[in-house]
């Protein structure tokens, strides 16, 4: 069945054709690890996970790379302000590397809890300084760079396709007139390498042909994606905020350095999670982390289900009430699914409808409604195997037999106990088991996972 994807480059749905038959390379812009990833950030990784699962479902061999930005991302995307990691390290009185490792570890746990498949390759910006310098050298040799007092910049006026991804109107963005651009020649020019400025002490800085400093944010993605996926690859994903600056700049660097057009064939962007109509963002406190939702009695998969109720290209309004409805739907779904007997058949009719929804640019709300139609259809055969197949894409662990309808209070304690076990705090985990028992529920830890039942 053909898979159609909406390509931001060109703004239309296209039939997906990989560069190499049977194989797909995906680069997903990863986190800047100076703080916890909030549920808005995580929505964008649930989207890339669904994309990956659909490609796997289609039988492709997939290689997904996620980068970790542990240097160079300034507080403003336009090369101004402080390096986010350096700032956090100073505020928390810690080493930059410890800050990055700490938040990366939590991010990985969040992904695991959300049943997001790990990427095939993680890559950190600080571990690829050499590759970034080499790439800047290529751009320099080809005449795309210039030097200012604070760094080496990419001259965007030399790349005529500069605005193609974001449909930017370049006229009027040039330097001069009423726009102040400092020493930059064009407003859209961006830093490839920034010099360390004295007297400010940086923890993370490196020698380079241009002087001691650190790489700009965008160059890491061009350098690492080409290292692990080649100079041209299939799919690049990220949040919609990346379209006008970060991804536009990645394209400029890569197409100018490697000479391949298009550098990436399909650009997919996830829309924002909103709260009261506004983008959830770290600068505004980030709303909630996954652990905070768990403390409120939700499971990470409730949040995953919630995200699947909207198309990835539609903004999604978050509220605890909406999340609660998602939670109740998931509980109902799992309770029904757990009563279904295993059999060897597939329900071809429902599976076909499901497949045409997921292949239509990841229409997950439609796919979920087909799953509901299947479980509600009393005459439908082959339910178990069909749900099992659908769940390869949904990733909701629908057939895991641990979910029973239980009060919020118990769910909160069960989640806390799971967290305690993950942290190897067995004393706390045992105490919580006792408490749960007093409230009339028993927990068994079996080799197939945790089982909960009424006493
Ligand atoms: P950051 O750690 O800030 O670099 O962001 C990590 C990812 O989260 C990027 O792909 C962003 O585009 C994405 N992102 C940031 N805020 C939101 C939001 N409110 N909703 C969805 N995705 C977001
Ligand atoms: Zn990136």
Coordinates of N, CA and C in Angstrom, one line a residue, residues 43-252:
X43 N 5.4 15.6 22.6 CA 4.4 15.3 21.5 C 5.2 15.2 20.2
X44 N 6.2 16.0 20.0 CA 6.9 15.9 18.7 C 7.7 14.5 18.5
X45 N 8.1 13.9 19.6 CA 8.7 12.6 19.5 C 7.7 11.5 19.4
X46 N 6.5 11.7 19.9 CA 5.5 10.7 19.7 C 5.2 10.7 18.2
X47 N 5.1 11.8 17.6 CA 4.8 11.9 16.2 C 5.9 11.2 15.4
X48 N 7.2 11.5 15.7 CA 8.3 10.8 14.9 C 8.3 9.3 15.2
X49 N 7.9 8.9 16.3 CA 7.8 7.4 16.6 C 6.7 6.8 15.8
X50 N 5.6 7.5 15.7 CA 4.5 6.9 14.8 C 5.0 6.8 13.4
X51 N 5.6 7.8 12.9 CA 6.2 7.7 11.5 C 7.1 6.5 11.4
X52 N 8.0 6.4 12.3 CA 8.9 5.3 12.3 C 8.2 3.9 12.3
X53 N 7.2 3.8 13.2 CA 6.5 2.5 13.3 C 5.7 2.2 12.1
X54 N 5.2 3.2 11.4 CA 4.5 3.0 10.1 C 5.5 2.5 9.1
X55 N 6.6 3.1 9.0 CA 7.6 2.6 8.0 C 8.1 1.2 8.3
X56 N 8.2 0.9 9.6 CA 8.6 -0.5 10.0 C 7.5 -1.5 9.6
X57 N 6.2 -1.0 9.9 CA 5.0 -1.8 9.6 C 5.0 -2.1 8.1
X58 N 5.4 -1.1 7.3 CA 5.4 -1.3 5.8 C 6.5 -2.2 5.4
X59 N 7.4 -2.6 6.3 CA 8.5 -3.6 6.0 C 9.8 -2.9 5.6
X60 N 9.9 -1.6 5.8 CA 11.2 -1.0 5.5 C 12.2 -1.2 6.6
X61 N 13.4 -1.2 6.3 CA 14.5 -1.2 7.3 C 14.7 0.3 7.6
X62 N 14.6 0.6 8.8 CA 14.7 2.1 9.2 C 15.9 2.4 10.0
X63 N 16.6 3.4 9.6 CA 17.7 3.9 10.5 C 17.3 5.3 10.9
X64 N 17.1 5.5 12.2 CA 16.7 6.8 12.8 C 17.8 7.3 13.6
X65 N 18.2 8.6 13.4 CA 19.2 9.2 14.2 C 18.6 10.4 14.9
X66 N 18.9 10.5 16.2 CA 18.4 11.7 17.0 C 19.6 12.3 17.6
X67 N 19.7 13.7 17.4 CA 20.9 14.4 17.9 C 20.5 14.9 19.3
X68 N 21.6 15.2 20.1 CA 21.4 15.8 21.4 C 22.2 17.1 21.4
X69 N 21.5 18.2 21.5 CA 22.2 19.5 21.5 C 22.7 19.8 22.9
X70 N 24.0 19.7 23.1 CA 24.6 19.9 24.4 C 25.6 21.1 24.3
X71 N 25.5 21.8 23.2 CA 26.3 23.1 23.1 C 25.7 23.9 22.0
X72 N 25.9 25.2 22.1 CA 25.7 26.1 20.9 C 24.3 26.6 20.6
X73 N 23.3 26.1 21.4 CA 21.9 26.6 21.2 C 21.8 27.8 22.1
X74 N 21.7 29.0 21.5 CA 21.6 30.2 22.3 C 20.2 30.5 22.7
X75 N 20.0 31.4 23.7 CA 18.7 31.6 24.2 C 17.8 32.2 23.1
X76 N 18.4 32.9 22.1 CA 17.5 33.3 20.9 C 18.0 32.4 19.8
X77 N 17.1 31.9 19.0 CA 17.5 31.1 17.8 C 18.3 31.9 16.8
X78 N 18.3 33.2 16.9 CA 19.0 34.1 16.0 C 20.4 34.5 16.5
X79 N 21.1 33.5 17.0 CA 22.5 33.7 17.4 C 22.8 34.8 18.4
X80 N 21.8 35.1 19.2 CA 22.0 36.1 20.3 C 21.7 35.4 21.6
X81 N 22.2 36.1 22.7 CA 21.9 35.6 24.0 C 23.0 34.6 24.4
X82 N 22.7 33.9 25.5 CA 23.7 32.9 26.1 C 23.4 31.5 25.6
X83 N 24.5 30.7 25.7 CA 24.4 29.3 25.4 C 23.5 28.7 26.5
X84 N 22.4 28.0 26.1 CA 21.5 27.5 27.1 C 22.1 26.6 28.1
X85 N 23.1 25.7 27.6 CA 23.7 24.7 28.5 C 24.6 25.5 29.5
X86 N 25.4 26.4 29.0 CA 26.3 27.1 29.9 C 25.5 27.9 30.9
X87 N 24.4 28.5 30.5 CA 23.6 29.3 31.5 C 23.1 28.3 32.6
X88 N 22.5 27.2 32.2 CA 22.0 26.3 33.2 C 23.1 25.8 34.1
X89 N 24.3 25.5 33.5 CA 25.4 25.0 34.4 C 25.8 26.1 35.4
X90 N 25.8 27.3 35.0 CA 26.1 28.3 35.9 C 25.1 28.5 37.0
X91 N 23.8 28.5 36.6 CA 22.7 28.7 37.5 C 22.6 27.5 38.5
X92 N 22.9 26.3 38.0 CA 22.8 25.2 38.9 C 24.1 24.8 39.6
X93 N 25.1 25.6 39.3 CA 26.5 25.4 39.9 C 27.0 24.0 39.6
X94 N 26.8 23.6 38.3 CA 27.3 22.2 37.9 C 28.1 22.3 36.7
X95 N 28.7 21.2 36.3 CA 29.5 21.1 35.1 C 28.5 21.0 33.9
X96 N 28.8 21.6 32.8 CA 28.0 21.6 31.6 C 27.7 20.1 31.2
X97 N 28.7 19.3 31.3 CA 28.5 17.9 30.8 C 27.5 17.1 31.7
X98 N 27.6 17.5 33.0 CA 26.7 16.8 34.0 C 25.2 17.3 33.8
X99 N 25.1 18.5 33.4 CA 23.7 19.1 33.1 C 23.2 18.3 32.0
X100 N 24.0 18.2 30.9 CA 23.5 17.6 29.7 C 23.2 16.1 29.9
X101 N 24.1 15.4 30.6 CA 23.9 14.0 30.9 C 22.6 13.7 31.7
X102 N 22.4 14.6 32.7 CA 21.3 14.4 33.6 C 20.0 14.5 32.8
X103 N 19.8 15.6 32.0 CA 18.6 15.8 31.3 C 18.4 14.8 30.2
X104 N 19.5 14.4 29.6 CA 19.4 13.4 28.6 C 18.9 12.0 29.2
X105 N 19.4 11.7 30.3 CA 19.0 10.5 31.0 C 17.4 10.5 31.2
X106 N 17.0 11.6 31.7 CA 15.5 11.7 32.0 C 14.7 11.7 30.7
X107 N 15.3 12.3 29.7 CA 14.6 12.3 28.4 C 14.5 10.9 27.9
X108 N 15.6 10.1 28.0 CA 15.5 8.7 27.5 C 14.5 7.9 28.3
X109 N 14.4 8.2 29.6 CA 13.4 7.5 30.4 C 12.0 7.9 30.0
X110 N 11.8 9.2 29.7 CA 10.5 9.6 29.2 C 10.1 8.9 27.9
X111 N 11.1 8.8 27.0 CA 10.8 8.1 25.7 C 10.4 6.6 26.0
X112 N 11.1 6.0 26.9 CA 10.8 4.6 27.2 C 9.4 4.5 27.8
X113 N 9.1 5.4 28.7 CA 7.8 5.3 29.4 C 6.6 5.6 28.4
X114 N 7.0 6.4 27.3 CA 5.9 6.7 26.3 C 5.9 5.6 25.2
X115 N 6.7 4.5 25.4 CA 6.8 3.4 24.5 C 7.3 3.9 23.1
X116 N 8.2 4.9 23.1 CA 8.8 5.4 21.9 C 10.1 4.5 21.6
X117 N 10.1 4.0 20.4 CA 11.3 3.1 20.1 C 12.6 4.0 20.0
X118 N 13.6 3.4 20.7 CA 14.9 4.2 20.7 C 15.4 4.4 19.3
X119 N 16.1 5.5 19.1 CA 16.7 5.7 17.8 C 17.8 4.7 17.6
X120 N 18.2 4.5 16.4 CA 19.3 3.6 16.1 C 20.6 4.2 16.4
X121 N 20.6 5.5 16.4 CA 21.8 6.2 16.8 C 21.5 7.5 17.5
X122 N 22.1 7.7 18.7 CA 22.1 9.0 19.4 C 23.4 9.7 19.1
X123 N 23.4 11.0 18.8 CA 24.7 11.7 18.6 C 24.6 13.0 19.3
X124 N 25.7 13.3 20.1 CA 25.8 14.5 20.8 C 26.7 15.5 20.0
X125 N 26.3 16.8 20.1 CA 27.0 17.8 19.4 C 28.5 17.9 19.9
X126 N 28.7 17.8 21.2 CA 30.0 18.0 21.7 C 31.0 16.8 21.3
X127 N 30.4 15.7 20.9 CA 31.2 14.6 20.5 C 31.5 14.6 19.0
X128 N 31.0 15.7 18.3 CA 31.2 15.8 16.8 C 31.7 17.2 16.4
X129 N 32.6 17.7 17.3 CA 33.2 19.1 17.0 C 34.1 19.0 15.7
X130 N 34.8 17.9 15.6 CA 35.7 17.8 14.4 C 34.9 17.8 13.1
X131 N 33.8 17.1 13.1 CA 33.0 17.0 11.9 C 32.4 18.3 11.6
X132 N 32.0 19.1 12.6 CA 31.4 20.4 12.4 C 32.5 21.4 11.8
X133 N 33.7 21.3 12.3 CA 34.7 22.2 11.8 C 35.0 21.8 10.4
X134 N 35.1 20.5 10.1 CA 35.4 20.1 8.7 C 34.3 20.7 7.7
X135 N 33.1 20.6 8.2 CA 32.0 21.1 7.3 C 32.1 22.6 7.1
X136 N 32.4 23.4 8.2 CA 32.6 24.8 8.0 C 33.7 25.1 7.1
X137 N 34.8 24.3 7.1 CA 35.9 24.5 6.2 C 35.5 24.3 4.8
X138 N 34.6 23.4 4.5 CA 34.1 23.2 3.1 C 33.4 24.4 2.7
X139 N 32.5 24.9 3.6 CA 31.7 26.1 3.2 C 32.6 27.3 3.0
X140 N 33.6 27.4 3.8 CA 34.6 28.5 3.7 C 35.3 28.4 2.3
X141 N 35.7 27.2 2.0 CA 36.4 27.0 0.7 C 35.6 27.4 -0.5
X142 N 34.3 27.1 -0.3 CA 33.3 27.3 -1.4 C 32.9 28.8 -1.5
X143 N 33.3 29.6 -0.5 CA 33.0 31.0 -0.5 C 31.6 31.4 0.1
X144 N 31.1 30.5 1.0 CA 29.8 30.9 1.6 C 29.9 31.5 3.0
X145 N 31.1 31.8 3.4 CA 31.2 32.3 4.8 C 31.9 33.6 4.9
X146 N 31.8 34.3 6.0 CA 32.6 35.5 6.3 C 32.8 35.6 7.8
X147 N 33.7 36.5 8.1 CA 34.1 36.6 9.5 C 33.6 37.9 10.1
X148 N 33.1 37.9 11.3 CA 32.8 39.2 12.1 C 33.6 39.1 13.3
X149 N 33.4 40.1 14.2 CA 34.2 40.1 15.4 C 33.8 39.0 16.4
X150 N 32.5 38.5 16.2 CA 32.1 37.4 17.1 C 32.0 36.0 16.5
X151 N 32.3 35.9 15.3 CA 32.3 34.5 14.7 C 32.4 34.4 13.2
X152 N 32.2 33.2 12.7 CA 32.1 32.9 11.3 C 30.7 32.7 10.9
X153 N 30.2 33.4 9.9 CA 28.8 33.4 9.5 C 28.6 32.8 8.1
X154 N 27.4 32.3 7.9 CA 27.0 31.8 6.6 C 26.3 33.0 5.9
X155 N 26.8 33.2 4.7 CA 26.2 34.3 3.9 C 25.0 33.8 3.1
X156 N 23.8 34.1 3.6 CA 22.6 33.5 3.0 C 22.3 34.1 1.6
X157 N 22.8 35.2 1.3 CA 22.5 35.8 0.0 C 23.2 35.0 -1.1
X158 N 24.1 34.1 -0.7 CA 24.8 33.3 -1.8 C 24.1 32.0 -2.1
X159 N 23.0 31.8 -1.4 CA 22.2 30.6 -1.6 C 20.8 31.0 -2.1
X160 N 20.6 30.9 -3.4 CA 19.3 31.5 -3.9 C 18.1 30.8 -3.4
X161 N 18.2 29.5 -3.0 CA 17.0 28.8 -2.6 C 16.8 29.0 -1.1
X162 N 17.4 30.0 -0.5 CA 17.4 30.1 1.0 C 16.0 30.0 1.6
X163 N 15.0 30.6 1.0 CA 13.7 30.7 1.7 C 12.7 29.5 1.3
X164 N 13.2 28.5 0.6 CA 12.3 27.5 -0.1 C 11.5 26.7 0.9
X165 N 12.1 26.3 2.1 CA 11.3 25.5 3.0 C 10.2 26.3 3.7
X166 N 10.6 27.5 4.2 CA 9.7 28.3 5.0 C 8.8 29.2 4.1
X167 N 9.1 29.2 2.8 CA 8.4 30.2 1.9 C 8.7 31.6 2.4
X168 N 10.0 31.9 2.8 CA 10.3 33.2 3.3 C 10.4 34.2 2.1
X169 N 10.0 35.4 2.4 CA 10.2 36.4 1.3 C 11.5 37.1 1.7
X170 N 12.6 36.8 0.9 CA 13.9 37.3 1.3 C 14.0 38.8 1.1
X171 N 13.3 39.4 0.1 CA 13.4 40.8 -0.1 C 12.9 41.5 1.2
X172 N 13.6 42.5 1.6 CA 13.1 43.2 2.8 C 13.8 42.6 4.0
X173 N 14.5 41.4 3.9 CA 15.2 40.9 5.0 C 16.7 41.2 5.0
X174 N 17.1 41.9 3.8 CA 18.5 42.2 3.7 C 18.9 43.2 4.8
X175 N 20.2 43.2 5.0 CA 20.7 44.1 6.1 C 20.5 45.6 5.7
X176 N 20.6 46.4 6.7 CA 20.6 47.9 6.4 C 19.2 48.4 6.7
X177 N 18.9 49.5 6.2 CA 17.6 50.2 6.4 C 17.2 50.2 7.8
X178 N 16.0 49.7 8.1 CA 15.5 49.8 9.4 C 15.9 48.6 10.3
X179 N 16.4 47.5 9.7 CA 16.7 46.4 10.5 C 18.2 46.4 10.9
X180 N 18.4 46.3 12.2 CA 19.7 46.3 12.7 C 20.3 44.9 12.7
X181 N 21.3 44.6 12.1 CA 21.9 43.3 12.0 C 23.3 43.2 12.6
X182 N 23.7 44.3 13.2 CA 25.1 44.3 13.7 C 26.1 44.2 12.6
X183 N 27.0 43.3 12.7 CA 28.0 43.1 11.6 C 27.6 42.1 10.6
X184 N 26.4 41.5 10.7 CA 25.9 40.6 9.7 C 25.6 41.3 8.4
X185 N 25.8 40.6 7.3 CA 25.6 41.2 6.0 C 24.1 41.1 5.6
X186 N 23.5 40.1 6.1 CA 22.0 39.9 5.8 C 21.4 39.5 7.1
X187 N 20.1 39.9 7.2 CA 19.4 39.5 8.5 C 19.4 38.0 8.7
X188 N 19.2 37.3 7.6 CA 19.1 35.8 7.8 C 20.4 35.1 7.9
X189 N 21.5 35.8 7.8 CA 22.8 35.1 8.0 C 22.9 34.5 9.4
X190 N 23.6 33.5 9.6 CA 23.7 32.8 10.9 C 25.1 32.3 11.2
X191 N 25.3 32.1 12.5 CA 26.7 31.7 12.9 C 26.9 30.2 12.7
X192 N 28.1 30.0 12.2 CA 28.6 28.6 12.0 C 29.6 28.3 13.2
X193 N 30.3 29.3 13.6 CA 31.3 29.2 14.7 C 31.2 30.5 15.4
X194 N 31.1 30.4 16.8 CA 31.1 31.6 17.6 C 32.4 31.6 18.4
X195 N 33.0 32.8 18.5 CA 34.3 32.9 19.3 C 33.9 33.0 20.8
X196 N 34.7 32.4 21.6 CA 34.5 32.6 23.1 C 34.8 34.1 23.4
X197 N 33.9 34.7 24.1 CA 34.2 36.1 24.4 C 34.7 36.3 25.8
X198 N 35.9 37.0 25.9 CA 36.4 37.2 27.2 C 35.8 38.5 27.8
X199 N 35.6 38.7 29.0 CA 36.1 37.9 30.1 C 35.2 36.7 30.5
X200 N 34.1 36.5 29.7 CA 33.2 35.4 30.0 C 33.9 34.1 30.0
X201 N 33.8 33.3 31.0 CA 34.4 32.0 31.0 C 33.5 30.9 30.5
X202 N 33.8 30.2 29.5 CA 33.0 29.2 29.0 C 33.5 27.8 29.5
X203 N 32.6 26.9 29.8 CA 33.1 25.6 30.2 C 33.5 24.8 28.9
X204 N 32.6 25.0 27.9 CA 32.8 24.1 26.7 C 33.3 25.0 25.5
X205 N 34.6 24.9 25.2 CA 35.1 25.6 24.0 C 36.2 24.8 23.4
X206 N 36.4 25.0 22.1 CA 37.4 24.2 21.4 C 38.2 25.1 20.5
X207 N 39.4 24.6 20.1 CA 40.2 25.3 19.2 C 39.7 25.1 17.8
X208 N 39.9 26.0 16.9 CA 39.5 25.8 15.5 C 40.4 26.7 14.6
X209 N 40.3 26.5 13.3 CA 41.1 27.4 12.4 C 40.8 28.8 12.6
X210 N 39.7 29.2 13.2 CA 39.3 30.6 13.2 C 39.4 31.2 14.6
X211 N 39.8 30.3 15.6 CA 39.9 30.8 17.0 C 39.2 30.0 17.9
X212 N 39.4 30.1 19.2 CA 38.8 29.3 20.2 C 37.3 29.7 20.3
X213 N 36.4 28.7 20.4 CA 35.0 29.0 20.4 C 34.2 27.7 20.4
X214 N 33.0 27.8 19.9 CA 32.0 26.7 19.9 C 31.2 26.8 18.6
X215 N 30.6 25.6 18.2 CA 29.8 25.6 16.9 C 28.5 26.3 17.1
X216 N 27.9 26.8 16.0 CA 26.6 27.3 16.1 C 25.6 26.1 16.2
X217 N 24.4 26.4 16.4 CA 23.4 25.3 16.7 C 23.1 24.5 15.4
X218 N 23.0 25.2 14.3 CA 22.5 24.5 13.1 C 23.5 23.5 12.5
X219 N 24.8 23.9 12.6 CA 25.8 23.1 11.9 C 25.9 21.7 12.4
X220 N 25.5 21.5 13.7 CA 25.6 20.1 14.3 C 24.7 19.2 13.5
X221 N 23.5 19.7 13.1 CA 22.6 18.7 12.5 C 23.0 18.4 11.1
X222 N 23.6 19.3 10.4 CA 24.1 19.0 9.0 C 25.3 18.1 9.1
X223 N 26.2 18.3 10.1 CA 27.4 17.5 10.2 C 27.1 16.1 10.7
X224 N 26.2 15.9 11.7 CA 25.9 14.6 12.2 C 25.0 13.8 11.3
X225 N 24.0 14.4 10.7 CA 23.1 13.7 9.8 C 23.9 13.1 8.6
X226 N 24.8 13.9 8.1 CA 25.6 13.4 6.9 C 26.5 12.3 7.3
X227 N 27.0 12.4 8.5 CA 28.0 11.4 9.0 C 27.2 10.0 9.1
X228 N 26.0 10.1 9.7 CA 25.3 8.8 9.9 C 24.3 8.3 8.9
X229 N 23.9 9.3 8.0 CA 22.8 8.9 7.0 C 23.3 9.2 5.6
X230 N 24.4 9.8 5.5 CA 24.9 10.1 4.1 C 24.6 11.6 3.7
X231 N 25.2 12.0 2.6 CA 25.0 13.4 2.2 C 23.6 13.7 1.6
X232 N 22.8 12.7 1.4 CA 21.4 12.9 1.0 C 20.7 11.8 1.7
X233 N 19.5 12.2 2.3 CA 18.7 11.1 2.9 C 17.2 11.4 2.8
X234 N 16.4 10.4 3.4 CA 15.0 10.4 3.0 C 14.2 11.4 3.8
X235 N 14.2 11.3 5.2 CA 13.2 12.1 5.9 C 13.9 12.9 7.1
X236 N 13.5 14.1 7.3 CA 13.9 14.9 8.4 C 12.7 15.4 9.1
X237 N 12.7 15.2 10.5 CA 11.5 15.6 11.2 C 11.9 16.6 12.3
X238 N 10.9 17.3 12.8 CA 11.1 18.3 13.9 C 9.8 19.0 14.2
X239 N 9.8 19.9 15.2 CA 8.6 20.6 15.5 C 8.5 21.8 14.5
X240 N 7.2 22.3 14.4 CA 7.0 23.3 13.4 C 7.8 24.6 13.6
X241 N 8.3 24.8 14.8 CA 9.1 26.0 15.1 C 10.4 26.0 14.3
X242 N 10.8 24.8 13.9 CA 12.1 24.7 13.3 C 12.1 25.1 11.8
X243 N 10.9 25.3 11.2 CA 10.8 25.5 9.8 C 11.6 26.8 9.4
X244 N 11.3 28.0 10.0 CA 11.8 29.2 9.4 C 13.3 29.5 9.7
X245 N 13.8 28.9 10.8 CA 15.3 29.2 11.1 C 16.1 27.9 11.0
X246 N 15.9 27.1 12.0 CA 16.8 25.9 12.1 C 16.9 25.1 10.9
X247 N 15.8 24.6 10.4 CA 15.8 23.7 9.2 C 16.1 24.5 7.9
X248 N 15.7 25.7 7.9 CA 16.1 26.5 6.7 C 17.6 26.7 6.6
X249 N 18.2 26.9 7.8 CA 19.7 27.0 7.8 C 20.4 25.7 7.6
X250 N 19.8 24.6 8.1 CA 20.4 23.3 7.8 C 20.4 23.0 6.3
X251 N 19.3 23.4 5.7 CA 19.3 23.1 4.2 C 20.4 24.0 3.5
X252 N 20.5 25.2 3.9 CA 21.5 26.1 3.3 C 22.9 25.5 3.4

